[in-house]
CSV table of C-alpha atoms and ligand atoms in Angstrom, one decimal:
chain,number,residue,atom,x,y,z
H,18,UNK,CA,95.2,112.3,-41.5
H,19,UNK,CA,92.6,113.1,-44.1
H,20,UNK,CA,90.2,110.6,-42.4
H,21,UNK,CA,90.8,112.3,-39.0
H,22,UNK,CA,90.0,115.7,-40.4
H,23,UNK,CA,86.9,114.3,-42.0
H,24,UNK,CA,85.7,112.9,-38.7
H,25,UNK,CA,86.3,116.2,-37.0
H,26,UNK,CA,84.3,117.9,-39.7
H,27,UNK,CA,81.5,115.4,-39.3
H,28,UNK,CA,81.5,115.9,-35.5
H,29,UNK,CA,81.4,119.7,-35.9
H,30,UNK,CA,78.6,119.6,-38.4
H,31,UNK,CA,76.6,117.1,-36.3
H,32,UNK,CA,77.0,119.4,-33.4
H,33,UNK,CA,75.9,122.4,-35.5
H,34,UNK,CA,72.9,120.6,-36.8
H,35,UNK,CA,72.0,119.4,-33.3
H,36,UNK,CA,72.3,122.9,-32.0
H,37,UNK,CA,70.0,124.2,-34.8
H,38,UNK,CA,67.4,121.6,-34.1
H,39,UNK,CA,67.5,122.3,-30.4
H,40,UNK,CA,67.2,126.0,-30.9
H,41,UNK,CA,64.2,125.8,-33.0
H,42,UNK,CA,61.7,124.3,-30.5
H,43,UNK,CA,63.0,126.9,-27.9
H,44,UNK,CA,62.2,129.7,-30.3
H,45,UNK,CA,58.9,128.1,-31.2
H,46,UNK,CA,57.9,127.8,-27.6
H,47,UNK,CA,58.7,131.4,-26.9
H,48,UNK,CA,56.6,132.8,-29.7
H,49,UNK,CA,53.3,131.6,-28.4
H,50,UNK,CA,52.7,131.5,-24.7
H,51,UNK,CA,49.1,132.3,-24.4
H,52,UNK,CA,47.9,131.4,-21.0
H,53,UNK,CA,44.3,131.6,-22.1
H,54,UNK,CA,43.1,132.7,-18.7
H,55,UNK,CA,40.9,135.7,-18.1
H,56,UNK,CA,40.2,137.0,-14.6
H,57,UNK,CA,37.7,139.7,-14.2
H,58,UNK,CA,35.2,141.3,-11.8
H,59,UNK,CA,31.5,141.8,-12.6
H,60,UNK,CA,29.0,143.7,-10.6
H,61,UNK,CA,25.9,141.9,-11.9
H,62,UNK,CA,22.7,143.2,-10.3
H,63,UNK,CA,23.0,142.8,-6.5
H,64,UNK,CA,26.1,140.6,-6.8
H,65,UNK,CA,29.8,141.1,-7.0
H,66,UNK,CA,31.4,138.1,-8.8
H,67,UNK,CA,35.0,137.3,-9.7
H,68,UNK,CA,35.2,135.2,-12.9
H,69,UNK,CA,38.1,133.0,-14.0
H,70,UNK,CA,37.7,131.9,-17.6
H,71,UNK,CA,40.1,129.3,-19.0
H,72,UNK,CA,40.1,129.1,-22.8
H,73,UNK,CA,40.9,125.7,-24.3
H,74,UNK,CA,44.5,125.6,-25.5
H,75,UNK,CA,43.6,123.5,-28.5
H,76,UNK,CA,41.2,126.1,-30.0
H,77,UNK,CA,38.1,124.1,-29.0
H,78,UNK,CA,36.8,122.0,-26.2
H,79,UNK,CA,36.1,122.5,-22.5
H,80,UNK,CA,35.9,126.1,-21.3
H,81,UNK,CA,35.8,126.1,-17.5
H,82,UNK,CA,34.5,129.2,-15.8
H,83,UNK,CA,35.0,129.6,-12.0
H,84,UNK,CA,32.6,132.0,-10.4
H,85,UNK,CA,33.6,133.4,-7.0
H,86,UNK,CA,30.9,135.4,-5.2
H,87,UNK,CA,32.1,138.4,-3.2
H,88,UNK,CA,30.5,141.1,-1.1
H,89,UNK,CA,27.1,140.7,0.5
H,90,UNK,CA,25.1,139.1,-2.3
H,91,UNK,CA,22.1,137.0,-1.3
H,92,UNK,CA,22.1,133.3,-2.0
H,93,UNK,CA,20.9,132.3,-5.4
H,94,UNK,CA,22.3,131.2,-8.7
H,95,UNK,CA,23.5,132.5,-12.0
H,96,UNK,CA,23.5,130.7,-15.3
H,97,UNK,CA,26.4,130.6,-17.7
H,98,UNK,CA,26.7,129.9,-21.4
H,99,UNK,CA,29.4,130.3,-24.1
H,100,UNK,CA,28.0,131.7,-27.4
H,101,UNK,CA,29.3,133.4,-30.5
H,102,UNK,CA,29.1,137.2,-30.2
H,103,UNK,CA,25.5,138.4,-30.1
H,104,UNK,CA,24.0,134.9,-30.2
H,105,UNK,CA,21.2,133.8,-27.9
H,106,UNK,CA,22.3,131.2,-25.3
H,107,UNK,CA,21.7,127.6,-26.0
H,108,UNK,CA,22.6,125.3,-23.2
H,109,UNK,CA,23.0,127.1,-19.9
H,110,UNK,CA,24.8,125.9,-16.8
H,111,UNK,CA,23.6,127.0,-13.4
H,112,UNK,CA,25.9,127.6,-10.5
H,113,UNK,CA,25.1,128.7,-7.0
H,114,UNK,CA,26.5,132.0,-5.9
H,115,UNK,CA,26.8,131.3,-2.2
H,116,UNK,CA,28.4,131.3,0.2
H,117,UNK,CA,30.6,134.3,-0.4
H,118,UNK,CA,34.2,133.3,-1.0
H,119,UNK,CA,33.3,129.8,-2.2
H,120,UNK,CA,34.3,129.3,-5.9
H,121,UNK,CA,31.9,127.4,-8.1
H,122,UNK,CA,32.9,125.9,-11.5
H,123,UNK,CA,30.7,125.9,-14.6
H,124,UNK,CA,32.0,123.7,-17.4
H,125,UNK,CA,31.2,125.3,-20.7
H,126,UNK,CA,32.5,124.3,-24.2
H,127,UNK,CA,33.4,126.0,-27.4
H,128,UNK,CA,33.6,124.3,-30.8
H,129,UNK,CA,36.2,126.4,-32.5
H,130,UNK,CA,38.6,129.3,-32.2
H,131,UNK,CA,37.7,133.0,-32.6
H,132,UNK,CA,35.5,135.5,-30.8
H,133,UNK,CA,33.2,134.1,-28.1
H,134,UNK,CA,31.1,135.6,-25.3
H,135,UNK,CA,30.7,134.1,-21.9
H,136,UNK,CA,27.2,134.9,-20.8
H,137,UNK,CA,26.4,135.3,-17.1
H,138,UNK,CA,22.8,135.8,-16.2
H,139,UNK,CA,21.1,136.5,-12.9
H,140,UNK,CA,17.5,136.3,-14.2
H,141,UNK,CA,17.3,140.1,-14.9
H,142,UNK,CA,20.6,141.0,-16.7
H,143,UNK,CA,22.7,139.0,-19.1
H,144,UNK,CA,26.4,140.0,-18.9
H,145,UNK,CA,28.3,139.2,-22.1
H,146,UNK,CA,32.0,138.9,-21.4
H,147,UNK,CA,34.0,138.9,-24.7
H,148,UNK,CA,36.8,136.4,-25.0
H,149,UNK,CA,39.0,135.2,-27.9
H,150,UNK,CA,39.8,131.6,-28.2
H,151,UNK,CA,43.2,131.2,-29.9
H,152,UNK,CA,43.7,128.7,-32.7
H,153,UNK,CA,46.3,126.0,-31.8
H,154,UNK,CA,49.7,127.3,-32.8
H,155,UNK,CA,51.0,125.3,-35.8
H,156,UNK,CA,54.7,124.8,-36.6
H,157,UNK,CA,55.9,127.6,-38.8
H,158,UNK,CA,57.4,126.8,-42.2
H,159,UNK,CA,60.9,128.1,-41.2
H,160,UNK,CA,61.0,125.6,-38.4
H,161,UNK,CA,60.4,122.7,-40.9
H,162,UNK,CA,63.1,124.2,-43.2
H,163,UNK,CA,65.6,124.1,-40.4
H,164,UNK,CA,64.7,120.5,-39.4
H,165,UNK,CA,64.8,119.1,-42.9
H,166,UNK,CA,67.8,121.1,-44.0
H,167,UNK,CA,69.8,120.0,-40.9
H,168,UNK,CA,68.8,116.4,-41.3
H,169,UNK,CA,69.6,116.3,-45.0
H,170,UNK,CA,73.0,118.0,-44.4
H,171,UNK,CA,74.0,115.6,-41.7
H,172,UNK,CA,72.9,112.4,-43.5
H,173,UNK,CA,74.6,113.5,-46.7
H,174,UNK,CA,77.8,114.4,-45.0
H,175,UNK,CA,78.0,111.2,-43.0
H,176,UNK,CA,77.4,109.3,-46.2
H,177,UNK,CA,80.0,111.3,-48.1
H,178,UNK,CA,82.7,110.6,-45.5
H,179,UNK,CA,81.9,106.9,-45.2
H,180,UNK,CA,84.8,104.7,-46.3
H,181,UNK,CA,82.9,103.1,-49.2
H,182,UNK,CA,81.9,106.4,-50.7
H,183,UNK,CA,85.4,107.9,-50.3
H,184,UNK,CA,86.6,105.4,-52.8
H,185,UNK,CA,84.3,107.1,-55.4
H,186,UNK,CA,85.4,110.8,-55.4
H,187,UNK,CA,82.5,112.0,-57.7
H,188,UNK,CA,79.8,110.5,-55.4
H,189,UNK,CA,81.6,111.9,-52.4
H,190,UNK,CA,81.7,115.4,-53.9
H,191,UNK,CA,78.1,115.2,-54.9
H,192,UNK,CA,77.0,114.1,-51.4
H,193,UNK,CA,79.2,116.9,-49.9
H,194,UNK,CA,77.4,119.4,-52.1
H,195,UNK,CA,74.0,118.1,-50.9
H,196,UNK,CA,75.2,118.4,-47.3
H,197,UNK,CA,76.3,122.0,-47.9
H,198,UNK,CA,72.9,122.8,-49.5
H,199,UNK,CA,71.1,121.2,-46.5
H,200,UNK,CA,73.1,123.1,-43.9
H,201,UNK,CA,72.8,126.4,-45.9
H,202,UNK,CA,69.0,126.0,-46.0
H,203,UNK,CA,68.9,125.4,-42.3
H,204,UNK,CA,71.2,128.4,-41.4
H,205,UNK,CA,69.3,130.6,-43.8
H,206,UNK,CA,66.0,129.6,-42.3
H,207,UNK,CA,67.2,130.5,-38.8
H,208,UNK,CA,68.7,133.8,-40.0
H,209,UNK,CA,65.5,134.9,-41.7
H,210,UNK,CA,63.0,133.6,-39.1
H,211,UNK,CA,60.5,136.3,-38.1
H,212,UNK,CA,61.8,138.2,-35.1
H,213,UNK,CA,58.3,138.8,-33.8
H,214,UNK,CA,56.3,135.8,-34.9
H,215,UNK,CA,52.7,136.2,-36.0
H,216,UNK,CA,51.1,133.2,-34.5
H,217,UNK,CA,47.7,133.9,-32.9
H,218,UNK,CA,48.5,135.7,-29.7
H,219,UNK,CA,46.6,136.2,-26.5
H,220,UNK,CA,44.1,133.5,-26.1
H,221,UNK,CA,41.8,135.8,-24.4
H,222,UNK,CA,41.1,139.5,-24.1
H,223,UNK,CA,42.7,139.3,-20.7
H,224,UNK,CA,45.7,141.5,-20.1
H,225,UNK,CA,46.7,139.8,-16.8
H,226,UNK,CA,46.4,136.2,-16.1
H,227,UNK,CA,47.1,134.8,-12.7
H,228,UNK,CA,46.2,131.3,-11.7
H,229,UNK,CA,42.9,129.7,-12.7
H,230,UNK,CA,40.7,128.8,-9.9
H,231,UNK,CA,43.0,129.8,-7.1
H,232,UNK,CA,41.3,131.7,-4.2
H,233,UNK,CA,41.3,135.5,-4.6
H,234,UNK,CA,43.8,136.5,-2.0
H,235,UNK,CA,46.8,134.8,-3.5
H,236,UNK,CA,48.8,135.6,-6.6
H,237,UNK,CA,49.3,139.3,-7.2
H,238,UNK,CA,49.8,139.3,-11.0
H,239,UNK,CA,53.1,139.7,-12.7
H,240,UNK,CA,52.6,143.5,-12.6
H,241,UNK,CA,49.8,145.9,-12.9
H,242,UNK,CA,49.2,147.7,-16.1
H,243,UNK,CA,51.7,150.2,-17.2
H,244,UNK,CA,50.1,153.5,-17.6
H,245,UNK,CA,47.3,152.5,-15.2
H,246,UNK,CA,48.5,154.9,-12.5
H,247,UNK,CA,50.8,152.5,-10.8
H,248,UNK,CA,53.2,154.5,-8.7
H,249,UNK,CA,55.3,156.6,-10.9
H,250,UNK,CA,52.7,156.7,-13.6
H,251,UNK,CA,50.2,157.9,-11.2
H,252,UNK,CA,50.4,161.5,-12.0
H,253,UNK,CA,49.4,161.1,-15.6
H,254,UNK,CA,45.7,160.4,-15.2
H,255,UNK,CA,45.3,162.6,-12.2
H,256,UNK,CA,47.2,165.3,-14.0
H,257,UNK,CA,45.0,165.2,-17.1
H,258,UNK,CA,42.7,168.2,-17.4
H,259,UNK,CA,39.7,165.9,-16.8
H,260,UNK,CA,36.9,166.6,-18.9
H,261,UNK,CA,34.5,165.3,-21.4
H,262,UNK,CA,36.8,163.8,-23.9
H,263,UNK,CA,36.9,165.6,-27.2
H,264,UNK,CA,40.3,164.6,-28.7
H,265,UNK,CA,40.4,162.1,-31.5
H,266,UNK,CA,40.1,158.6,-30.5
H,267,UNK,CA,39.0,159.2,-26.9
H,268,UNK,CA,36.0,157.5,-25.3
H,269,UNK,CA,32.8,159.4,-24.8
H,270,UNK,CA,30.8,158.2,-21.9
H,271,UNK,CA,27.0,158.5,-21.5
H,272,UNK,CA,25.2,157.5,-18.4
H,273,UNK,CA,21.4,157.2,-18.0
H,274,UNK,CA,19.3,155.4,-15.4
H,275,UNK,CA,16.4,153.1,-16.3
H,276,UNK,CA,14.1,155.0,-14.0
H,277,UNK,CA,14.6,158.3,-12.2
H,278,UNK,CA,17.3,157.9,-9.7
H,279,UNK,CA,16.3,158.5,-6.1
H,280,UNK,CA,18.4,158.6,-3.0
H,281,UNK,CA,18.3,155.4,-1.0
H,282,UNK,CA,16.8,153.3,-3.8
H,283,UNK,CA,18.7,150.9,-6.1
H,284,UNK,CA,18.7,152.0,-9.7
H,285,UNK,CA,20.4,150.5,-12.8
H,286,UNK,CA,22.9,152.8,-14.4
H,287,UNK,CA,23.3,152.3,-18.2
H,288,UNK,CA,26.5,153.3,-19.8
H,289,UNK,CA,27.3,153.9,-23.4
H,290,UNK,CA,30.7,154.2,-24.9
H,291,UNK,CA,31.4,155.8,-28.3
H,292,UNK,CA,34.6,157.0,-30.0
H,293,UNK,CA,34.9,160.8,-30.1
H,294,UNK,CA,36.6,160.7,-33.5
H,295,UNK,CA,34.4,158.3,-35.4
H,296,UNK,CA,31.2,158.3,-33.4
H,297,UNK,CA,31.3,154.5,-33.5
H,298,UNK,CA,30.5,152.3,-30.6
H,299,UNK,CA,33.6,151.5,-28.6
H,300,UNK,CA,33.8,147.7,-28.2
H,301,UNK,CA,37.5,147.1,-28.2
H,302,UNK,CA,38.1,147.2,-24.4
H,303,UNK,CA,40.7,144.9,-23.0
H,304,UNK,CA,40.5,143.5,-19.6
H,305,UNK,CA,42.9,145.6,-17.4
H,306,UNK,CA,43.3,145.2,-13.7
H,307,UNK,CA,40.7,142.4,-13.9
H,308,UNK,CA,37.8,144.4,-15.3
H,309,UNK,CA,36.7,145.8,-18.7
H,310,UNK,CA,35.4,149.1,-17.1
H,311,UNK,CA,36.4,150.4,-13.6
H,312,UNK,CA,33.6,152.7,-12.7
H,313,UNK,CA,33.9,155.3,-9.9
H,314,UNK,CA,30.7,157.1,-9.0
H,315,UNK,CA,31.3,160.0,-6.6
H,316,UNK,CA,28.4,161.8,-4.9
H,317,UNK,CA,28.0,165.4,-3.7
H,318,UNK,CA,28.9,164.1,-0.2
H,319,UNK,CA,32.1,162.7,-1.8
H,320,UNK,CA,31.1,159.1,-1.1
H,321,UNK,CA,32.8,156.7,-3.5
H,322,UNK,CA,31.2,153.7,-5.2
H,323,UNK,CA,33.8,151.7,-7.2
H,324,UNK,CA,32.2,149.0,-9.3
H,325,UNK,CA,32.6,147.0,-12.5
H,326,UNK,CA,29.7,147.3,-14.8
H,327,UNK,CA,28.8,144.3,-17.0
H,328,UNK,CA,28.8,144.4,-20.8
H,329,UNK,CA,25.3,143.7,-22.1
H,330,UNK,CA,26.0,144.5,-25.8
H,331,UNK,CA,28.8,146.1,-27.8
H,332,UNK,CA,29.6,149.5,-26.1
H,333,UNK,CA,26.8,149.0,-23.6
H,334,UNK,CA,27.3,148.4,-19.9
H,335,UNK,CA,25.1,148.3,-16.9
H,336,UNK,CA,25.6,148.4,-13.1
H,337,UNK,CA,23.3,148.7,-10.2
H,338,UNK,CA,23.8,151.6,-7.7
H,339,UNK,CA,22.1,152.8,-4.6
H,340,UNK,CA,22.9,156.5,-4.3
H,341,UNK,CA,23.0,157.5,-0.7
H,342,UNK,CA,22.1,161.2,-1.1
H,343,UNK,CA,20.4,163.5,-3.5
H,344,UNK,CA,22.3,165.7,-5.9
H,345,UNK,CA,24.6,165.5,-8.9
H,346,UNK,CA,27.1,162.7,-9.1
H,347,UNK,CA,30.3,162.4,-11.0
H,348,UNK,CA,30.7,159.2,-13.1
H,349,UNK,CA,34.2,158.2,-14.1
H,350,UNK,CA,35.0,155.2,-16.3
H,351,UNK,CA,38.5,153.9,-16.5
H,352,UNK,CA,39.3,151.5,-19.3
H,353,UNK,CA,41.9,150.3,-21.7
H,354,UNK,CA,41.4,149.9,-25.4
H,355,UNK,CA,42.9,146.8,-27.0
H,356,UNK,CA,46.1,147.1,-29.1
H,357,UNK,CA,47.6,150.5,-28.8
H,358,UNK,CA,44.3,152.2,-28.0
H,359,UNK,CA,45.6,153.4,-24.6
H,360,UNK,CA,44.3,154.0,-21.2
H,361,UNK,CA,41.2,156.2,-20.9
H,362,UNK,CA,39.3,158.0,-18.2
H,363,UNK,CA,36.0,159.3,-19.4
H,364,UNK,CA,33.6,161.2,-17.2
H,365,UNK,CA,30.0,162.3,-17.1
H,366,UNK,CA,27.4,163.1,-14.5
H,367,UNK,CA,24.0,161.9,-13.3
H,368,UNK,CA,21.3,163.5,-11.1
H,369,UNK,CA,19.8,161.8,-8.1
H,370,UNK,CA,16.5,163.1,-6.7
H,371,UNK,CA,15.3,163.1,-3.1
H,372,UNK,CA,15.3,165.4,-0.1
H,373,UNK,CA,18.1,167.9,-0.2
H,374,UNK,CA,20.9,166.6,2.1
H,375,UNK,CA,22.6,168.6,4.7
H,376,UNK,CA,26.0,170.0,3.6
H,377,UNK,CA,28.5,167.1,3.8
H,378,UNK,CA,31.4,167.5,6.2
H,379,UNK,CA,34.8,166.7,4.7
H,380,UNK,CA,36.1,163.3,5.6
H,381,UNK,CA,38.8,163.1,8.2
H,382,UNK,CA,42.3,164.0,7.3
H,383,UNK,CA,45.4,161.9,8.0
H,384,UNK,CA,45.3,160.2,11.5
H,385,UNK,CA,43.3,157.5,13.1
H,386,UNK,CA,39.7,156.6,12.4
H,387,UNK,CA,37.4,153.6,12.7
H,388,UNK,CA,36.2,151.9,9.5
H,389,UNK,CA,34.2,148.6,9.3
H,390,UNK,CA,35.4,147.5,12.7
H,391,UNK,CA,39.0,148.3,12.1
H,392,UNK,CA,41.2,151.2,13.2
H,393,UNK,CA,42.9,152.8,10.3
H,394,UNK,CA,45.9,155.1,10.8
H,395,UNK,CA,46.6,157.1,7.7
H,396,UNK,CA,49.9,158.9,7.3
H,397,UNK,CA,50.6,161.4,4.5
H,398,UNK,CA,54.1,162.6,4.5
H,399,UNK,CA,54.7,166.2,3.2
H,400,UNK,CA,52.0,166.6,0.6
H,401,UNK,CA,53.6,169.2,-1.6
H,402,UNK,CA,52.5,169.8,-5.2
H,403,UNK,CA,55.1,168.4,-7.6
H,404,UNK,CA,56.9,166.3,-5.0
H,405,UNK,CA,56.5,162.5,-4.6
H,406,UNK,CA,54.3,161.9,-1.6
H,407,UNK,CA,53.8,158.6,0.3
H,408,UNK,CA,50.4,157.7,1.6
H,409,UNK,CA,50.4,154.9,4.2
H,410,UNK,CA,47.3,153.3,5.7
H,411,UNK,CA,47.8,150.9,8.7
H,412,UNK,CA,45.0,148.6,9.7
H,413,UNK,CA,44.4,147.1,13.1
H,414,UNK,CA,41.6,145.4,15.0
H,415,UNK,CA,41.2,145.2,18.7
H,416,UNK,CA,44.8,146.5,19.0
H,417,UNK,CA,46.2,143.8,16.8
H,418,UNK,CA,47.6,144.4,13.3
H,419,UNK,CA,45.4,143.2,10.5
H,420,UNK,CA,47.3,140.8,8.2
H,421,UNK,CA,44.5,139.2,6.3
H,422,UNK,CA,43.7,141.8,3.7
H,423,UNK,CA,42.9,140.1,0.4
H,424,UNK,CA,44.2,141.3,-3.0
H,425,UNK,CA,41.7,143.0,-5.2
H,426,UNK,CA,41.9,143.5,-8.9
H,427,UNK,CA,45.3,142.1,-8.8
H,428,UNK,CA,46.8,144.6,-6.3
H,429,UNK,CA,47.3,144.9,-2.6
H,430,UNK,CA,45.2,148.1,-2.4
H,431,UNK,CA,43.9,150.9,-4.5
H,432,UNK,CA,44.0,154.7,-3.9
H,433,UNK,CA,41.4,156.8,-5.7
H,434,UNK,CA,41.8,160.5,-5.8
H,435,UNK,CA,39.8,163.6,-6.7
H,436,UNK,CA,41.6,166.9,-7.0
H,437,UNK,CA,40.5,170.4,-6.2
H,438,UNK,CA,37.8,172.2,-8.2
H,439,UNK,CA,38.0,175.8,-9.3
H,440,UNK,CA,36.1,176.7,-6.1
H,441,UNK,CA,38.7,174.8,-4.0
H,442,UNK,CA,37.0,171.7,-2.6
H,443,UNK,CA,37.1,168.5,-4.7
H,444,UNK,CA,33.9,168.5,-6.8
H,445,UNK,CA,33.1,165.4,-8.8
H,446,UNK,CA,31.1,167.3,-11.4
H,447,UNK,CA,33.6,170.1,-11.9
H,448,UNK,CA,36.0,169.1,-14.8
H,449,UNK,CA,38.7,171.0,-13.0
H,450,UNK,CA,38.6,168.3,-10.3
H,451,UNK,CA,40.9,165.6,-11.7
H,452,UNK,CA,40.4,162.0,-11.1
H,453,UNK,CA,43.2,159.6,-10.4
H,454,UNK,CA,43.9,156.0,-9.4
H,455,UNK,CA,47.1,154.7,-7.8
H,456,UNK,CA,48.1,151.1,-6.9
H,457,UNK,CA,49.9,149.5,-4.0
H,458,UNK,CA,52.1,147.0,-5.8
H,459,UNK,CA,53.2,145.4,-2.6
H,460,UNK,CA,54.0,141.7,-2.5
H,461,UNK,CA,51.7,139.4,-0.6
H,462,UNK,CA,52.9,137.7,2.6
H,463,UNK,CA,53.4,133.9,2.9
H,464,UNK,CA,49.6,133.4,3.3
H,465,UNK,CA,48.9,135.2,0.1
H,466,UNK,CA,47.4,138.1,2.1
H,467,UNK,CA,48.4,141.7,2.8
H,468,UNK,CA,48.6,144.1,5.7
H,469,UNK,CA,48.8,145.6,8.2
H,470,UNK,CA,50.2,148.4,6.0
H,471,UNK,CA,49.3,149.4,2.5
H,472,UNK,CA,51.3,152.3,0.8
H,473,UNK,CA,51.0,154.4,-2.3
H,474,UNK,CA,53.4,156.8,-3.9
H,475,UNK,CA,51.8,159.7,-5.7
H,476,UNK,CA,52.9,163.1,-7.0
H,477,UNK,CA,50.0,165.6,-6.6
H,478,UNK,CA,50.2,167.8,-9.6
H,479,UNK,CA,48.3,170.6,-8.0
H,480,UNK,CA,48.1,172.3,-4.6
H,481,UNK,CA,44.7,172.4,-2.8
H,482,UNK,CA,42.3,170.1,-1.1
H,483,UNK,CA,42.1,166.6,-2.4
H,484,UNK,CA,39.7,163.8,-1.6
H,485,UNK,CA,41.4,160.4,-1.3
H,486,UNK,CA,39.9,156.9,-0.8
H,487,UNK,CA,42.0,154.0,0.2
H,488,UNK,CA,40.4,150.7,-0.8
H,489,UNK,CA,41.3,147.2,0.4
H,490,UNK,CA,39.4,143.8,0.5
H,491,UNK,CA,38.8,141.8,3.6
H,492,UNK,CA,36.5,138.9,4.0
H,493,UNK,CA,35.5,139.3,0.4
H,494,UNK,CA,34.2,142.8,1.1
H,495,UNK,CA,35.6,146.1,0.0
H,496,UNK,CA,36.6,148.5,2.7
H,497,UNK,CA,36.8,152.2,1.7
H,498,UNK,CA,38.7,154.7,3.8
H,499,UNK,CA,38.0,158.3,2.8
H,500,UNK,CA,40.8,160.8,3.6
H,501,UNK,CA,41.0,164.5,3.0
H,502,UNK,CA,44.4,165.8,2.2
H,503,UNK,CA,45.5,169.4,1.8
H,504,UNK,CA,48.4,169.7,-0.6
H,505,UNK,CA,50.7,172.6,-0.1
H,506,UNK,CA,52.0,174.6,-3.1
H,507,UNK,CA,55.4,173.5,-4.4
H,508,UNK,CA,58.4,175.8,-5.0
H,509,UNK,CA,57.3,176.1,-8.6
H,510,UNK,CA,53.8,177.6,-9.1
H,511,UNK,CA,51.3,174.9,-9.8
H,512,UNK,CA,49.2,175.2,-13.0
E,16,LIG,CU1,38.0,148.8,-10.5
């Protein structure tokens, strides 16, 4: 009788200890799942490149970087290197950047965890992409406490209940006490284990991390960035009163050109980022939606250039532009600061010289138009301020629906917006004209591509004339569809 109870107790405790030991690795695995993969876009000189950087999981070793040329870049090569922040490159690896759409891998190496920069140079500009290589996750102390406690408890209990020991009551009681202590240690360790473990987190600065060297059109990421104007959140940035940031902790953007900007000529635009509260250089940007900085440059003709400047030094970025027309341009930088630094849209302006252009006609409203060899039918249902509005663009070519749109920046499509100015028409240099960015979060088809329709949900905060641009990627090139939308006043007066 006593023996049977003893065996049941043993079985129960063995089960309990087994469960504890099994639970521990599961919890351990959950606490550190850094993928170590950074995907980001760079507009380096004349080239648009998509980079996929895979940090070594062990904290040191091989660091493969896949370079995928996009756009219309000429053949050539870029050189890559991995260095500690600010260091000059040692060994460089050259990779060709042609043809467009053909990924090329450069195998770099790092000799330890911590902050690193992946350098990408085209002979004129050196981009410095900051990454963090995570240290290998060690086994936390509480895990060892559970393992040792459970093991000691089970062994002592089995010994205490063995027939030989039961003949010696004192020894049996002693071993029973040891078993109790062991199990207590294990249970206490589980109960007091940190809820949010403090192992080194994100292996890179990347916020999103789809597959490594997979071709671009596949794999929409697990979700865009909350707060980055995805659908419901869209109103927030567009709604913001625009302006040169002055509130504490916002990002102040400066833009200068290396030489006087002239219509029709390429020019390098240099950007500086400082914190409005401290005046310090802002260098804590996280990769969001596959870029450190999303830059929209909008001309007086309301032409949009959406590019991804390269970081050349802390808080310094550069990108090449070819402004199409003379006049004053609005420059909008969208970025996310690491940690809880939040999502920021900073704006400034640049002047471009050249012959005065004729007054620009507004772009077509909803309806059909031809863009880059495709017919694009845009439908905007009931654009009323304060009401959710759906914008749908349908792409066809020679009468057939286009179904080979490629994802870009982790989304099916992007909608950029500029709201009405004080004078009425959208004006990129009037702070009253709010800038916004909405995503199509649609799921890719079986081939990993999108189309023929892309759709956006947006609530226009204000009535009046808005400039919209729908952007999709096809054949590794960005297609931009400008649309003018007149938003009717809502039932409540708009601000
Ligand atoms: Cu962007």
